[in-house]
Coordinates of C-alpha atoms and ligand atoms in Angstrom, one line a residue:
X7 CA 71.8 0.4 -66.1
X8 CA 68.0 1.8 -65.7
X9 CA 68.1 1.6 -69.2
X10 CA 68.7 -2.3 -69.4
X11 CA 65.0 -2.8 -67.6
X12 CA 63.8 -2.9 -71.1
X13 CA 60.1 -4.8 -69.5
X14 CA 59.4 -2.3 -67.8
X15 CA 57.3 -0.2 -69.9
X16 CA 55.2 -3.6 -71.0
X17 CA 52.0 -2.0 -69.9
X18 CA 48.1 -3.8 -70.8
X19 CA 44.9 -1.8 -71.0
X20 CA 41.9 -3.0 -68.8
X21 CA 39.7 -4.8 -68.6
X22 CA 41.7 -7.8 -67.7
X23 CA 42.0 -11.3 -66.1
X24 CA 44.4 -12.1 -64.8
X25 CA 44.9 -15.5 -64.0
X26 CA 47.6 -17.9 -61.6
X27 CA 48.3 -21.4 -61.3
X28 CA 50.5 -23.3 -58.8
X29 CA 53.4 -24.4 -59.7
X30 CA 53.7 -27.7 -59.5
X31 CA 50.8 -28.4 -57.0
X32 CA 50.4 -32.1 -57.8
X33 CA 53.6 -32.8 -55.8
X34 CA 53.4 -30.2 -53.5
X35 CA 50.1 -30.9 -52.1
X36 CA 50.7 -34.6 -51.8
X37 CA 53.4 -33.8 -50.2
X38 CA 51.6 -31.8 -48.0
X39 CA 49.4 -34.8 -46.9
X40 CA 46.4 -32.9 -48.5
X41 CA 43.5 -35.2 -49.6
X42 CA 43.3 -36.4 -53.3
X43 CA 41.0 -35.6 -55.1
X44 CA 39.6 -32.7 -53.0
X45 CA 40.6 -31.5 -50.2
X46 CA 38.6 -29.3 -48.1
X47 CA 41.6 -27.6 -46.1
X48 CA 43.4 -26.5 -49.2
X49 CA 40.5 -25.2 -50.7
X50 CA 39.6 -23.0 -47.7
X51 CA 43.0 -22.0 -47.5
X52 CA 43.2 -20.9 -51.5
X53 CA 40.0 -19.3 -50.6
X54 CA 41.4 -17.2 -47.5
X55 CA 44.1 -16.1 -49.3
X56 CA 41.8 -14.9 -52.1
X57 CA 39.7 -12.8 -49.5
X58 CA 42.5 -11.5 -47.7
X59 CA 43.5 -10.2 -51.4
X60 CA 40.4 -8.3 -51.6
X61 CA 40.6 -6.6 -48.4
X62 CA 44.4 -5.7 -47.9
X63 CA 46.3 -6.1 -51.2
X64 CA 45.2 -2.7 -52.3
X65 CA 43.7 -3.9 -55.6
X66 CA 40.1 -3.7 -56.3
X67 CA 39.3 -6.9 -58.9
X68 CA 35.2 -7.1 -59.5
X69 CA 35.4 -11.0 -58.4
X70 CA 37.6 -14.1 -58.8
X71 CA 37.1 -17.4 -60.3
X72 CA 39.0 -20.2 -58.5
X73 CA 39.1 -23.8 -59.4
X74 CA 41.8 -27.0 -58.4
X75 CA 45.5 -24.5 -58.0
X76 CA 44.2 -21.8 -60.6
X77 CA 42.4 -18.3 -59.8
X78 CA 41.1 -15.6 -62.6
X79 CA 40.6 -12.5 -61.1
X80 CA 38.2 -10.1 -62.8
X81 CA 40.2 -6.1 -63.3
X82 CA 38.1 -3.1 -65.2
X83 CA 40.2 -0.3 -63.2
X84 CA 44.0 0.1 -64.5
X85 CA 46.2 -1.4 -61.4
X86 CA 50.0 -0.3 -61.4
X87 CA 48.9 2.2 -64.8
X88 CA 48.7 -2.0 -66.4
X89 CA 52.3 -2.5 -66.0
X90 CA 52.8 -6.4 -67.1
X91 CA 55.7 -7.0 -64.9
X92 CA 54.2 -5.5 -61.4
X93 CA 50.5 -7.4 -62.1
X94 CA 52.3 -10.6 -62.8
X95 CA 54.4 -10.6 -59.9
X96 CA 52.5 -8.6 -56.5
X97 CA 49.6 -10.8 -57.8
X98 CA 51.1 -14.1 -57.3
X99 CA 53.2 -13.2 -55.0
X100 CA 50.6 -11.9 -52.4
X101 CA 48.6 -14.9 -52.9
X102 CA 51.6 -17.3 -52.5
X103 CA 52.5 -15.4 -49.2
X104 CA 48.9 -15.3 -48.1
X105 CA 48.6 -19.2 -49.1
X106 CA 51.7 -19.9 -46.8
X107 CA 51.0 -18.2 -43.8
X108 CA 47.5 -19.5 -44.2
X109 CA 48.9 -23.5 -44.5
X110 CA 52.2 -24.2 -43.7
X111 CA 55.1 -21.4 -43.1
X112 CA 57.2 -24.0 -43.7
X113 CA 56.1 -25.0 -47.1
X114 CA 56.7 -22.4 -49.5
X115 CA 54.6 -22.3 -52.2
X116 CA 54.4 -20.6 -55.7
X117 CA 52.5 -19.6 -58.5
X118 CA 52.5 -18.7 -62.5
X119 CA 50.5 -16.0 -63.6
X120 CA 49.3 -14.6 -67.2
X121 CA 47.7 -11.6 -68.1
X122 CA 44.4 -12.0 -70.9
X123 CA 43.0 -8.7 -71.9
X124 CA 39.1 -8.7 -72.7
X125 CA 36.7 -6.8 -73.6
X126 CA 33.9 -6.7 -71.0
X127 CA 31.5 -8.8 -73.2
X128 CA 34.2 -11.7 -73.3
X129 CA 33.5 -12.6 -69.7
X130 CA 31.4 -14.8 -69.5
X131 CA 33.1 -16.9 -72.7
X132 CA 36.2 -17.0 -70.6
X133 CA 34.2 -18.4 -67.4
X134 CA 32.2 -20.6 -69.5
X135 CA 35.7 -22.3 -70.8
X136 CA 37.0 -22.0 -67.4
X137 CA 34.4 -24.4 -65.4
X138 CA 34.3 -27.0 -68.7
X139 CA 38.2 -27.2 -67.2
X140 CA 36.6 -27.6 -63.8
X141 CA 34.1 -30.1 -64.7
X142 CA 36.2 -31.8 -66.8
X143 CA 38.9 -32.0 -63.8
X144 CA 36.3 -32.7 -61.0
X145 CA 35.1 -35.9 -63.7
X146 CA 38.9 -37.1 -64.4
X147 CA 40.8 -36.7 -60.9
X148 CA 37.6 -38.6 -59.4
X149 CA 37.9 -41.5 -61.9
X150 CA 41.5 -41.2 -61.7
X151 CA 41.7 -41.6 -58.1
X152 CA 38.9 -44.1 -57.5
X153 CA 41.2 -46.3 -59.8
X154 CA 44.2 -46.1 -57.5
X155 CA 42.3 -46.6 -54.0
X156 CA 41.2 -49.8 -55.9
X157 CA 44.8 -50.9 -55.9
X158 CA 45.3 -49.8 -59.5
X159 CA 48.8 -48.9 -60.4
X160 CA 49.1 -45.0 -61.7
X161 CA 49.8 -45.4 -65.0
X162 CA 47.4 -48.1 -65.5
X163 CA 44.9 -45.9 -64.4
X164 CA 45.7 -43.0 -66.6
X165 CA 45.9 -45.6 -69.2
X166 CA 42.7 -47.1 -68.7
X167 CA 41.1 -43.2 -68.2
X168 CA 43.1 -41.7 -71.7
X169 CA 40.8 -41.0 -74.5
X170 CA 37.4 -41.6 -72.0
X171 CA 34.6 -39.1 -72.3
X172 CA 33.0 -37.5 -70.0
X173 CA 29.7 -40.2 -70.1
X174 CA 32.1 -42.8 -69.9
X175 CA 33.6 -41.9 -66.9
X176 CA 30.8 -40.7 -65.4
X177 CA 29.8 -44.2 -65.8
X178 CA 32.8 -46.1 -64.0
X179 CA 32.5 -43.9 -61.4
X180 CA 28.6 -44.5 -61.2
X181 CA 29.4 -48.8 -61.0
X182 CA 32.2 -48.4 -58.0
X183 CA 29.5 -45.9 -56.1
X184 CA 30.5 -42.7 -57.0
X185 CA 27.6 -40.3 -58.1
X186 CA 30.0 -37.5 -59.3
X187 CA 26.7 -35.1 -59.8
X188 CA 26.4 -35.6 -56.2
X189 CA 29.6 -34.4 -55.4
X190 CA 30.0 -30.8 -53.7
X191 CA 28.9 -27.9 -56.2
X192 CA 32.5 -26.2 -55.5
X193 CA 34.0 -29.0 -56.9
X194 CA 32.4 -29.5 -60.3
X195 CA 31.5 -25.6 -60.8
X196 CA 34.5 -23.9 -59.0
X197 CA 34.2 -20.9 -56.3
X198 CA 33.5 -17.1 -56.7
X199 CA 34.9 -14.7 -54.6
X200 CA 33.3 -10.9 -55.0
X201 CA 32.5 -7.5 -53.1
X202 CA 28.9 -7.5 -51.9
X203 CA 27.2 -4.5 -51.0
X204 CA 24.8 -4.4 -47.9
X205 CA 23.2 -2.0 -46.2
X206 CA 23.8 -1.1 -42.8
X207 CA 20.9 0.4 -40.3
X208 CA 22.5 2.7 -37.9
X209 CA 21.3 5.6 -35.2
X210 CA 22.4 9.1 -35.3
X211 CA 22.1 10.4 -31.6
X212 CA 22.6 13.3 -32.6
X213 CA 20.0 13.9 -35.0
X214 CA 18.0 10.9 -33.4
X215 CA 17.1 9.6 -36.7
X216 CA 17.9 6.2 -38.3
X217 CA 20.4 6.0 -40.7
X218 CA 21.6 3.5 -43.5
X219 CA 24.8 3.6 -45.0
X220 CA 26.4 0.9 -47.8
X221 CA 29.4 -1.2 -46.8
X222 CA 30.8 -3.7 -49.1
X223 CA 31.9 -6.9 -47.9
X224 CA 34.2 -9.8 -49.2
X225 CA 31.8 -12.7 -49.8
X226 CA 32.7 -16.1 -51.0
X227 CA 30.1 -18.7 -53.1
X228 CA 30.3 -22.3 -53.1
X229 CA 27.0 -22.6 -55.3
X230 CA 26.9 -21.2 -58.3
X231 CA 25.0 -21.7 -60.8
X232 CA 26.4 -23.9 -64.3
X233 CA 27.9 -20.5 -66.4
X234 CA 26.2 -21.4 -69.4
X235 CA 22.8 -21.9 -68.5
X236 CA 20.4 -19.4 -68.3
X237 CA 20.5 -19.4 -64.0
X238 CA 24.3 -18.7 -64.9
X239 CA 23.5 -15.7 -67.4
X240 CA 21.4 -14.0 -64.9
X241 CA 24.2 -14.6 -62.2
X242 CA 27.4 -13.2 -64.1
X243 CA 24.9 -10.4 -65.3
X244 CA 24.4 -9.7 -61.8
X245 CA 28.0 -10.4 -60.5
X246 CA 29.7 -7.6 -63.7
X247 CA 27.3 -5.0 -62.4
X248 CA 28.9 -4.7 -59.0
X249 CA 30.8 -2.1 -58.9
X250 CA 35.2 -2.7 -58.9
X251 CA 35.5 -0.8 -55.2
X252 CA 33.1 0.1 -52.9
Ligands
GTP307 N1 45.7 -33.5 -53.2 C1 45.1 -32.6 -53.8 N2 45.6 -32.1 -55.0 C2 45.0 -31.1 -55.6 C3 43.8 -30.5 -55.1 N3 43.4 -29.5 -56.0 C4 44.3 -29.5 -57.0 N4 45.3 -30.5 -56.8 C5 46.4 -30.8 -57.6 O1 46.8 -29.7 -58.3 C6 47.1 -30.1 -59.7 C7 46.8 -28.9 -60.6 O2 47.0 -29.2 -61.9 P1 48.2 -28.5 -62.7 O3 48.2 -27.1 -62.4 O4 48.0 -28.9 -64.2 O5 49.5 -29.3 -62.2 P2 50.7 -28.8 -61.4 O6 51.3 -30.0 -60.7 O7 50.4 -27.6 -60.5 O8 51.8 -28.3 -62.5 P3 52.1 -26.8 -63.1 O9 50.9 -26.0 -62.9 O10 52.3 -27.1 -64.6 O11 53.3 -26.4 -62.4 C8 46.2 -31.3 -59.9 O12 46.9 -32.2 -60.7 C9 46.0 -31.9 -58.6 O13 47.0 -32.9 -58.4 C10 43.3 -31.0 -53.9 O14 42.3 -30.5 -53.3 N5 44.0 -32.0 -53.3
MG308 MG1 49.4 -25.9 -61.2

């Protein structure tokens, strides 16, 4: 029978990203009672499982990307020797528990996941096209969902929204009140998640001297900077020299 495991051997070489997506999120979340089009809770909780990830799962990606339900994280070391079917199954499946326990135990929740192999230079590219989807999400659920608290009927508003760009919606919004470059930074440029190094001052009694060792510590940005501008360049130049572990 071992033989019949014919995926097994599917293996990728690093780096990768691997990214996940819920399934099916737009029901689940409304069925969980979760805010539309943000939520603060669900956020924190994708963003708690995320850190948990980097502390206990065992893996060592360089950062994550997280957005709405989807996460990129960022691998240059070779987890399980790049077998495709371990990565796209621990990965989602760790978060999906992680999300769970997190929320609601008695929602269970899941996610997709694909594997994208790069080359080290392709980062930023990939982020770049990544929080466009971000923008362009934070731009359409807010018109979308200004449109139904005014009574609008769903597919009226996706009607009304279809074929808009992104000045034009900007500009509904902007009549009925709604400054969407006002809105939270995390919500129009998405989240990082990374290993920070720090130092730490300590004492040896021993030796009475003063000591400083590095730690590195799961640390989690709501402001980052717009990927493609220059501010951005400097940030993911800074953010792919951090070392995988530490
Ligand atoms: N209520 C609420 N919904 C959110 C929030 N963030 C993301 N979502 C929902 O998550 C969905 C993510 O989009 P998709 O991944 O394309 O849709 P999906 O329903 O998950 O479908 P599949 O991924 O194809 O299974 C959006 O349509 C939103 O409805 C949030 O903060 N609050
Ligand atoms: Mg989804």
């Amino acid at each position: 029978m071992k033989r019949r495991e014919i995926y097994s051997d599917l293996r990728c070489i690093p780096p990768v990203i691997v990214r996940i997506d819920g399934r099916n999120f737009k029901n689940a979340l409304s069925r969980m009672g979760f805010e539309k089009p943000y939520d603060e809770k669900f956020t924190s909780a994708i963003v708690e499982a995320i850190e948990s990830f980097f502390k206990k799962s065992g893996l060592s990606p360089v950062f994550a990307y997280t957005f709405s339900d989807e996460i990129s994280f960022f691998f240059r070391d070779n987890a399980f020797d790049g077998r495709i079917e371990k990565i796209d199954s621990v990965i989602p499946s760790y978060i999906s528990s992680a999300f769970s326990l997190e929320l609601d135990p008695e929602e269970p929740v899941s996610f997709d996941s694909r594997i994208i192999p790069v080359h080290e230079e392709d980062v930023r590219e990939y982020l770049i096209w990544r929080q466009d989807e971000a923008w362009r999400n934070c731009i359409n659920s807010y018109a979308y969902y200004t449109l139904i608290s005014e009574g609008m009927e769903e597919h009226e508003a996706a009607k009304m929204l279809k074929n808009k760009v992104a000045s034009d919606m900007h500009e509904l919004l902007f009549e009925r009140g709604v400054n969407i470059s006002k809105v939270p930074a995390w919500q129009r440029r998405g989240i990082i998640v990374m290993k920070k190094e720090t130092e730490i001052e300590g004492f040896n009694p021993h030796l009475n001297v003063k000591t400083t060792s590095t730690r590195s510590k799961v640390f989690t940005d709501y402001e980052i900077p717009i990927f493609s501008s220059g501010e951005g360049e400097a940030f993911l130049e800074k953010l792919l020299a951090q070392k995988a572990d530490g």
